[in-house]
PDB file of N, CA and C in Angstrom:
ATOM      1  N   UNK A1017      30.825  22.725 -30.292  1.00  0.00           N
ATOM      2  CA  UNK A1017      30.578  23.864 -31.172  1.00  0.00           C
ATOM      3  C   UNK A1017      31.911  24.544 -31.462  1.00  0.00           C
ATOM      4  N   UNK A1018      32.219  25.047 -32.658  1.00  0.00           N
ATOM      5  CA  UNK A1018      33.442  25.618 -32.969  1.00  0.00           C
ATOM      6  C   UNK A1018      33.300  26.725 -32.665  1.00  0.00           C
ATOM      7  N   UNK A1019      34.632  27.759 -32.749  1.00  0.00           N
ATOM      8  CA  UNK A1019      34.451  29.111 -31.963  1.00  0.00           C
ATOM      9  C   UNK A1019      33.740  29.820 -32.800  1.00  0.00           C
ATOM     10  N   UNK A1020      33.685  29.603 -34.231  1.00  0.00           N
ATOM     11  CA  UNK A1020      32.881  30.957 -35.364  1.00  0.00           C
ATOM     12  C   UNK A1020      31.409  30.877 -34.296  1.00  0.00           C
ATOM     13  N   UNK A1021      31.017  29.560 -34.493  1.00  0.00           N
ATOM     14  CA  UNK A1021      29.844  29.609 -34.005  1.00  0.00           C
ATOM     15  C   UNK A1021      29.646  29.513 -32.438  1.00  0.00           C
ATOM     16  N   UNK A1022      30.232  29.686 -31.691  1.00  0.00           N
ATOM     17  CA  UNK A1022      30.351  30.458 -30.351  1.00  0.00           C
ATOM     18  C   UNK A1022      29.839  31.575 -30.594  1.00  0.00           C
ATOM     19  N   UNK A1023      30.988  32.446 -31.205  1.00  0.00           N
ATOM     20  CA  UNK A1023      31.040  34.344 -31.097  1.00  0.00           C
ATOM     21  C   UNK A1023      29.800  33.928 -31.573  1.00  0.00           C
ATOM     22  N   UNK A1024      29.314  33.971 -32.703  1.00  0.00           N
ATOM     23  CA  UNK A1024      28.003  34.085 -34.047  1.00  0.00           C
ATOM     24  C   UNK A1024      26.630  33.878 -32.646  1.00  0.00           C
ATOM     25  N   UNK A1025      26.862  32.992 -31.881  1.00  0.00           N
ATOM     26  CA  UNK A1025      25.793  32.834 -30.778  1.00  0.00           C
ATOM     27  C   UNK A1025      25.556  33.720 -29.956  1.00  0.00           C
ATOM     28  N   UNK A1026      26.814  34.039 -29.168  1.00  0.00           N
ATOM     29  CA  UNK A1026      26.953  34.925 -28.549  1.00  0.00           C
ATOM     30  C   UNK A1026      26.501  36.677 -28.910  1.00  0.00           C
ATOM     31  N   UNK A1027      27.515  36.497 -29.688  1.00  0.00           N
ATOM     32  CA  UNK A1027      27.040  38.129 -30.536  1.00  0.00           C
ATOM     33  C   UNK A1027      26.706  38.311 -31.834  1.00  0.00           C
ATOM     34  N   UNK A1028      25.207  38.181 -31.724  1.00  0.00           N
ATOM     35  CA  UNK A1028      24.781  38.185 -33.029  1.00  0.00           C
ATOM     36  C   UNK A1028      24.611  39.589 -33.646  1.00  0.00           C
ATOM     37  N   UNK A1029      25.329  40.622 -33.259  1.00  0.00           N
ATOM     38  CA  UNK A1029      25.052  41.803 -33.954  1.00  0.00           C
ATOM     39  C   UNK A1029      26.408  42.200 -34.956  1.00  0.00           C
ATOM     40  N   UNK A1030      28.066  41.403 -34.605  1.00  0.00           N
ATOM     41  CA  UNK A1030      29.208  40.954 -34.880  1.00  0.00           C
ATOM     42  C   UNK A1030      29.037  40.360 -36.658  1.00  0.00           C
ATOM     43  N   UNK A1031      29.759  41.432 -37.417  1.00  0.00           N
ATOM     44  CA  UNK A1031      29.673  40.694 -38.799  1.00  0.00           C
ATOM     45  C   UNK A1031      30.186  39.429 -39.346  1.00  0.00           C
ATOM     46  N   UNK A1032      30.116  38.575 -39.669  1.00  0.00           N
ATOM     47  CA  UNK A1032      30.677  37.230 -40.232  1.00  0.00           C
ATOM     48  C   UNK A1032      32.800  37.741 -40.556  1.00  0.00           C
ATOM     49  N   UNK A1033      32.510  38.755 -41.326  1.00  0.00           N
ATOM     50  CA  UNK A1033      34.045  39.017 -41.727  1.00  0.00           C
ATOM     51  C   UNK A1033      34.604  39.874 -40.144  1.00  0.00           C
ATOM     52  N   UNK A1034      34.002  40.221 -39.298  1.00  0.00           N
ATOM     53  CA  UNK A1034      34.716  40.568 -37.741  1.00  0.00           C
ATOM     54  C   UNK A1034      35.281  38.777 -37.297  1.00  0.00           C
ATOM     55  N   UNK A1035      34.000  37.967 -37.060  1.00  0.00           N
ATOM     56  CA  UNK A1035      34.014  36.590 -36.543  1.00  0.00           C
ATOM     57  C   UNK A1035      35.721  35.968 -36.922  1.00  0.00           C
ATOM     58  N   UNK A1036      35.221  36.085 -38.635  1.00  0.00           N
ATOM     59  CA  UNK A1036      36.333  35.608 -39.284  1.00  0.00           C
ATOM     60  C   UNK A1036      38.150  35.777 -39.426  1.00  0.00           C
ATOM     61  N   UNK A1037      37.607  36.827 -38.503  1.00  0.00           N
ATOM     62  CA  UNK A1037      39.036  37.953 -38.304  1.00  0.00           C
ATOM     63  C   UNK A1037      39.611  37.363 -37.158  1.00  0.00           C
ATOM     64  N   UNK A1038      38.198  37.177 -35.815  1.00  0.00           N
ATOM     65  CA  UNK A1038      38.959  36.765 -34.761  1.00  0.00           C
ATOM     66  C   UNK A1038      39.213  35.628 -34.936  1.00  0.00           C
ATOM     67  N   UNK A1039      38.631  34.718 -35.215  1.00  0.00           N
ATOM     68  CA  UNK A1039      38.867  33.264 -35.533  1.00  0.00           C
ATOM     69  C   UNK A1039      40.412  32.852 -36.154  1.00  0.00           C
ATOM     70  N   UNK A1040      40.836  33.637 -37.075  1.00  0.00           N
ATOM     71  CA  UNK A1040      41.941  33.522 -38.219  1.00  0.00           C
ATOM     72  C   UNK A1040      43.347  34.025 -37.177  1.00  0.00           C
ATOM     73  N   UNK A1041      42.676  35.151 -36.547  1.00  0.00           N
ATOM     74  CA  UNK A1041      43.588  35.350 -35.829  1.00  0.00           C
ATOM     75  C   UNK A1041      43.975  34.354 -34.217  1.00  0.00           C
ATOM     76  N   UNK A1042      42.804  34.178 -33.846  1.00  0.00           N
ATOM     77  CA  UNK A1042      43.747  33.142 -32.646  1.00  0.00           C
ATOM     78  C   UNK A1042      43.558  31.437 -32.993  1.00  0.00           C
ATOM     79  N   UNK A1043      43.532  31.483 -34.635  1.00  0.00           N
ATOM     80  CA  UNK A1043      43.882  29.962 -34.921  1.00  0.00           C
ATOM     81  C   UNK A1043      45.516  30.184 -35.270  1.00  0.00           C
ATOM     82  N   UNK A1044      45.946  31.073 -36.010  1.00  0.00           N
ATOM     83  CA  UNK A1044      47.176  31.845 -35.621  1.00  0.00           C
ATOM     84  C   UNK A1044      48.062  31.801 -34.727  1.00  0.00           C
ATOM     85  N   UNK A1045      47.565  31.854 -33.895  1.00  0.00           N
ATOM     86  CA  UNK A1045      48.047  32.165 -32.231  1.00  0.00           C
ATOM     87  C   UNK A1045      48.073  30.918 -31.634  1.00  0.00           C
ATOM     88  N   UNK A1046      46.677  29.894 -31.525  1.00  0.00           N
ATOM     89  CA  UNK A1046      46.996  29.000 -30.615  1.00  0.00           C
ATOM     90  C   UNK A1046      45.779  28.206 -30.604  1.00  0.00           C
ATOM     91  N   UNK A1047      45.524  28.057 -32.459  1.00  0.00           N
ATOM     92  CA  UNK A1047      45.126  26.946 -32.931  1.00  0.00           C
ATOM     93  C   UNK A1047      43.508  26.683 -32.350  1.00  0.00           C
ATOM     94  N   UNK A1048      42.820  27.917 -31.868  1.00  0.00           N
ATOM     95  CA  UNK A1048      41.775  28.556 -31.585  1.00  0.00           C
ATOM     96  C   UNK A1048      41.752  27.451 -30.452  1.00  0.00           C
ATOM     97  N   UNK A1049      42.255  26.965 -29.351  1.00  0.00           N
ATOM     98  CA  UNK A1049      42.549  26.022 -28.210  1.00  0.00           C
ATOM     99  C   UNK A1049      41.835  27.418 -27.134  1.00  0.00           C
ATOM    100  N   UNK A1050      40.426  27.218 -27.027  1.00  0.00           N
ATOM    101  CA  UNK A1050      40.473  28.208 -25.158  1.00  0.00           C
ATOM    102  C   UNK A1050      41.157  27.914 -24.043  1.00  0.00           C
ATOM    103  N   UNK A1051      41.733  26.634 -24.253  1.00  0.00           N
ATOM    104  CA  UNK A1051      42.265  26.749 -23.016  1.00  0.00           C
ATOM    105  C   UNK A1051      44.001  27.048 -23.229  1.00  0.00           C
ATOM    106  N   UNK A1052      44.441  27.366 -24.341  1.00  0.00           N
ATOM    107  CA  UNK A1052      45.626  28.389 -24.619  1.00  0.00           C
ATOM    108  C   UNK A1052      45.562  29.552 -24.259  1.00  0.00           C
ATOM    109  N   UNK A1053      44.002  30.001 -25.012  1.00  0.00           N
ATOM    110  CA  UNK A1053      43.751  31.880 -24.642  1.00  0.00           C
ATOM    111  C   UNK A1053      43.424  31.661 -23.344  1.00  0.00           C
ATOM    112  N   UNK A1054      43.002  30.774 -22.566  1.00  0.00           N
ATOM    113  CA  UNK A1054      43.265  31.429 -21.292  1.00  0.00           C
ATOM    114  C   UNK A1054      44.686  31.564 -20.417  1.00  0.00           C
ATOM    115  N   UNK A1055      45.663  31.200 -21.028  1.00  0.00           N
ATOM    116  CA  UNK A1055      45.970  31.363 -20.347  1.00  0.00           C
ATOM    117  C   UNK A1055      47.319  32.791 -20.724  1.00  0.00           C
ATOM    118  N   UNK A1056      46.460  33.939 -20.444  1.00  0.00           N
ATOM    119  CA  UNK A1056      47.203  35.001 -20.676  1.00  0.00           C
ATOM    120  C   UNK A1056      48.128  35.671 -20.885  1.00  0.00           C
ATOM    121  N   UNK A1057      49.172  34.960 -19.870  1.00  0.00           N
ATOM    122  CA  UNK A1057      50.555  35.303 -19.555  1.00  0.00           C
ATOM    123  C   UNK A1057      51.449  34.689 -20.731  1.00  0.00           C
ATOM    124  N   UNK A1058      50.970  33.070 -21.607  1.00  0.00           N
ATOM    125  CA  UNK A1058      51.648  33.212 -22.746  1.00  0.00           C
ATOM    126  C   UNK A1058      51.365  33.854 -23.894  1.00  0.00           C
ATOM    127  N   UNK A1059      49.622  33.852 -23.792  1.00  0.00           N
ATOM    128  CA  UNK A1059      49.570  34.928 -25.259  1.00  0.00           C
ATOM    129  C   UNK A1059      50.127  36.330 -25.155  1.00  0.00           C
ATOM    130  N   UNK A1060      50.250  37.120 -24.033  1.00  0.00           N
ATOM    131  CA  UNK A1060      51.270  38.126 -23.927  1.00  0.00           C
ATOM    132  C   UNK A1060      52.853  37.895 -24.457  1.00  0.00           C
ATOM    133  N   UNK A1061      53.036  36.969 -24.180  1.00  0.00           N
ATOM    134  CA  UNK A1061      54.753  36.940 -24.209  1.00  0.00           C
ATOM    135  C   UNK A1061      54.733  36.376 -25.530  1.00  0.00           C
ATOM    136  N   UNK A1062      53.667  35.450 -26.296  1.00  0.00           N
ATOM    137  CA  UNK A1062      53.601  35.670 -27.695  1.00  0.00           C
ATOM    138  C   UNK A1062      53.578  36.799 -28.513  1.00  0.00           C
ATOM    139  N   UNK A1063      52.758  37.801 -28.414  1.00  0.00           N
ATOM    140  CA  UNK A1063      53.155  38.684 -29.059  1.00  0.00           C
ATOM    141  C   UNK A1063      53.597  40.266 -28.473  1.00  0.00           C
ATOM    142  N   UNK A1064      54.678  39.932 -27.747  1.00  0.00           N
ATOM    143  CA  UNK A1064      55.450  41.102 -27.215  1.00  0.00           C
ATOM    144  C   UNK A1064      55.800  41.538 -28.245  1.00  0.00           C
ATOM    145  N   UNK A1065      56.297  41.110 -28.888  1.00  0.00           N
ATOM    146  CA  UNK A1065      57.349  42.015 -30.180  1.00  0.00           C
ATOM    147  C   UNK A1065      56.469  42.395 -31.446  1.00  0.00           C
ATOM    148  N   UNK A1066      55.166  42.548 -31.404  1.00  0.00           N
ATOM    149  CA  UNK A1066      54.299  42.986 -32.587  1.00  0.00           C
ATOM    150  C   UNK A1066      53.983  44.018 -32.116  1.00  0.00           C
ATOM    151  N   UNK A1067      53.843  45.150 -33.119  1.00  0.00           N
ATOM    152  CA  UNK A1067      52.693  46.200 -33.472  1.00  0.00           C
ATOM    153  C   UNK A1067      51.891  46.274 -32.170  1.00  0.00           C
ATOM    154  N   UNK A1068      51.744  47.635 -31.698  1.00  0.00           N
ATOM    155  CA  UNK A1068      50.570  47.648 -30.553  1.00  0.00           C
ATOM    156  C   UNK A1068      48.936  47.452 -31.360  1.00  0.00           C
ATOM    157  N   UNK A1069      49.134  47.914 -32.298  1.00  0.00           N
ATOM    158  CA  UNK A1069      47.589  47.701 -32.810  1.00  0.00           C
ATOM    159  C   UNK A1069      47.073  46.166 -32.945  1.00  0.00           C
ATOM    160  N   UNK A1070      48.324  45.132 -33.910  1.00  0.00           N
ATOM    161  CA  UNK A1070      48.142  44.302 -33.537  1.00  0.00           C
ATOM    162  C   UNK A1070      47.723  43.370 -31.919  1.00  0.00           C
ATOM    163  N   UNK A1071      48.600  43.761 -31.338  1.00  0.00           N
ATOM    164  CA  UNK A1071      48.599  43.454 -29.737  1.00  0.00           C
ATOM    165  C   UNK A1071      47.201  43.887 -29.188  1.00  0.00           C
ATOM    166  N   UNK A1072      46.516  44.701 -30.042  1.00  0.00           N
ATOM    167  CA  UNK A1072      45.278  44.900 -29.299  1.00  0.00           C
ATOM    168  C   UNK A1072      44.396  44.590 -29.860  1.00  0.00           C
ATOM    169  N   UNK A1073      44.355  43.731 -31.382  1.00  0.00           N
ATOM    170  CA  UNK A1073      43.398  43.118 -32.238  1.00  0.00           C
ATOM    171  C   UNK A1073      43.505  41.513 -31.826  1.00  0.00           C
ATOM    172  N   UNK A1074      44.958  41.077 -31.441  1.00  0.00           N
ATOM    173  CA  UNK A1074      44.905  40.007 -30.642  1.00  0.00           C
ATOM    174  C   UNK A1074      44.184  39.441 -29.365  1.00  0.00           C
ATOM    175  N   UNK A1075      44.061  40.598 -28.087  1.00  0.00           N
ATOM    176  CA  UNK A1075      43.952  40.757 -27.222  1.00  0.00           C
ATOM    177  C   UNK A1075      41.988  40.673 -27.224  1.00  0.00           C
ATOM    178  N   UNK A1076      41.857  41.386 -28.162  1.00  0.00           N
ATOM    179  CA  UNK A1076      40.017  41.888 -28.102  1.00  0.00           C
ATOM    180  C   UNK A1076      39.623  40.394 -28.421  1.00  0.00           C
ATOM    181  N   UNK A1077      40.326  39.831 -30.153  1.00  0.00           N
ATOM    182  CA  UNK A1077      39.660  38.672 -29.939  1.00  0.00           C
ATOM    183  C   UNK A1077      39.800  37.281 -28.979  1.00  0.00           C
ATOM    184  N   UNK A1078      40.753  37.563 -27.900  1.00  0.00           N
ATOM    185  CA  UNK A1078      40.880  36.506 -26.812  1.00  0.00           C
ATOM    186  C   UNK A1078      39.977  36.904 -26.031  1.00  0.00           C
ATOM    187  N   UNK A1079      39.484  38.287 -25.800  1.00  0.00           N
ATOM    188  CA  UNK A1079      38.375  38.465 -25.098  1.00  0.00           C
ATOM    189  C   UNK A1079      37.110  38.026 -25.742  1.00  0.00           C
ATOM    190  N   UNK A1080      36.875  38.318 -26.785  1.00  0.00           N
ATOM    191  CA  UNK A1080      35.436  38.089 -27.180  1.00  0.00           C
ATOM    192  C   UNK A1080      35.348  36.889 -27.075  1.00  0.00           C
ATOM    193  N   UNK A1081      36.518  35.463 -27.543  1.00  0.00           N
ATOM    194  CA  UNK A1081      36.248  33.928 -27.535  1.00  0.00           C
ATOM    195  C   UNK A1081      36.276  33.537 -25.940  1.00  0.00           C
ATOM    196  N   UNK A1082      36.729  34.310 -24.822  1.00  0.00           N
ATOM    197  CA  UNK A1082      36.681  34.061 -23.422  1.00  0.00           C
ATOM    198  C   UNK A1082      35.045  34.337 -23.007  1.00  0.00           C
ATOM    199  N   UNK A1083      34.466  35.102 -23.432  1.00  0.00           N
ATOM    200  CA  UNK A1083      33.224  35.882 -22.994  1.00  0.00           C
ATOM    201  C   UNK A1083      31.963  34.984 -24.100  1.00  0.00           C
ATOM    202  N   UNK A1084      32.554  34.735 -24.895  1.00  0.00           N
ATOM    203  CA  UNK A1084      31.708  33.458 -25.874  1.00  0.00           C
ATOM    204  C   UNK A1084      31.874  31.726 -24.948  1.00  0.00           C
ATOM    205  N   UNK A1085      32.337  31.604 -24.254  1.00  0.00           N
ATOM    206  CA  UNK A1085      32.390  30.464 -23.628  1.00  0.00           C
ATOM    207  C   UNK A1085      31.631  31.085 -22.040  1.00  0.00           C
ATOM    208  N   UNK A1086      31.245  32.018 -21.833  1.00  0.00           N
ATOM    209  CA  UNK A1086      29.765  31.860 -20.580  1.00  0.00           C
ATOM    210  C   UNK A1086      30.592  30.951 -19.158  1.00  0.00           C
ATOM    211  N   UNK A1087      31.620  31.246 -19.769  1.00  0.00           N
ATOM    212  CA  UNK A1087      31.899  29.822 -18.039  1.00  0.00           C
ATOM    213  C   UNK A1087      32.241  31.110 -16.856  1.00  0.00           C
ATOM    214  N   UNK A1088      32.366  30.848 -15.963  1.00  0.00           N
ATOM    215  CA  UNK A1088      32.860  31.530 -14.681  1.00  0.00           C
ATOM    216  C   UNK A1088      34.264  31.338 -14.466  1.00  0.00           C
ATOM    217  N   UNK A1089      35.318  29.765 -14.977  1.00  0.00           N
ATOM    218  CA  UNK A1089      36.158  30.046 -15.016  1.00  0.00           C
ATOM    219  C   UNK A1089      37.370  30.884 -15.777  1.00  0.00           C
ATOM    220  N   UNK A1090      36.556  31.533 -16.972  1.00  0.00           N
ATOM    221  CA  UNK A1090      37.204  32.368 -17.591  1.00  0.00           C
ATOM    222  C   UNK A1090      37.139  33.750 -17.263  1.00  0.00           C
ATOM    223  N   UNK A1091      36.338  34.168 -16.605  1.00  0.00           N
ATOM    224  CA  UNK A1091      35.696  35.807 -15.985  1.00  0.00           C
ATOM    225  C   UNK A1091      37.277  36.280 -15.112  1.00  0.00           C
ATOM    226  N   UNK A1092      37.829  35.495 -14.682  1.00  0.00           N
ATOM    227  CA  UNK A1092      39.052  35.889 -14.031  1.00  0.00           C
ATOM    228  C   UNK A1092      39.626  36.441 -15.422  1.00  0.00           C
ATOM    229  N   UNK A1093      40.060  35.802 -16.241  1.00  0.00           N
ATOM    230  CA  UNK A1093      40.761  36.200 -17.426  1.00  0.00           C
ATOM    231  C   UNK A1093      40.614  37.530 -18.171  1.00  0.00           C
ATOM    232  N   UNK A1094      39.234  37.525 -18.255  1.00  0.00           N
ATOM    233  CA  UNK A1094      38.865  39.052 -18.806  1.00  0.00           C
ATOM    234  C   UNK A1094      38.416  40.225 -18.161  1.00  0.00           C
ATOM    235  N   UNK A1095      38.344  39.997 -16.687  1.00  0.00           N
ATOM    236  CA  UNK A1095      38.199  41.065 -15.970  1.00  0.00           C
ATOM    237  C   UNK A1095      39.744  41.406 -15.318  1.00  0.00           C
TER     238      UNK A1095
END
């Protein structure tokens, strides 16, 4: 299953153009790969040098695609 339709499963109350936002943004980042966003410490040091707002529109959607994958080994990541 691709990640649109992860989140879209997960949170179906999430508008198509939110989905589309996170999606765009960590295909961006790291080619929407979960096992890139997990691993934290480089998507931090990826975008050290951006915008805090950015840094925190980045950040939410690595959480929401971590919390759309239901595994236990990602719960370290977002807690």
């Amino acid at each position: 299953m691709n990640l649109y339709n992860l989140i879209k499963t997960d949170r179906k109350t999430i508008n198509d153009s939110t989905i589309n936002a996170y999606v765009n943004c960590l295909n961006k980042l790291c080619n929407c790969d979960i096992k890139e966003i997990r691993k934290i410490n480089n998507i931090l040091d990826k975008i050290k040098d951006k915008p805090i707002t950015t840094k925190k529109n980045i950040i939410t959607a690595c959480i929401v695609a971590l919390k759309a994958q239901k595994e236990d080994k990602y719960n370290k990541c977002i807690h």
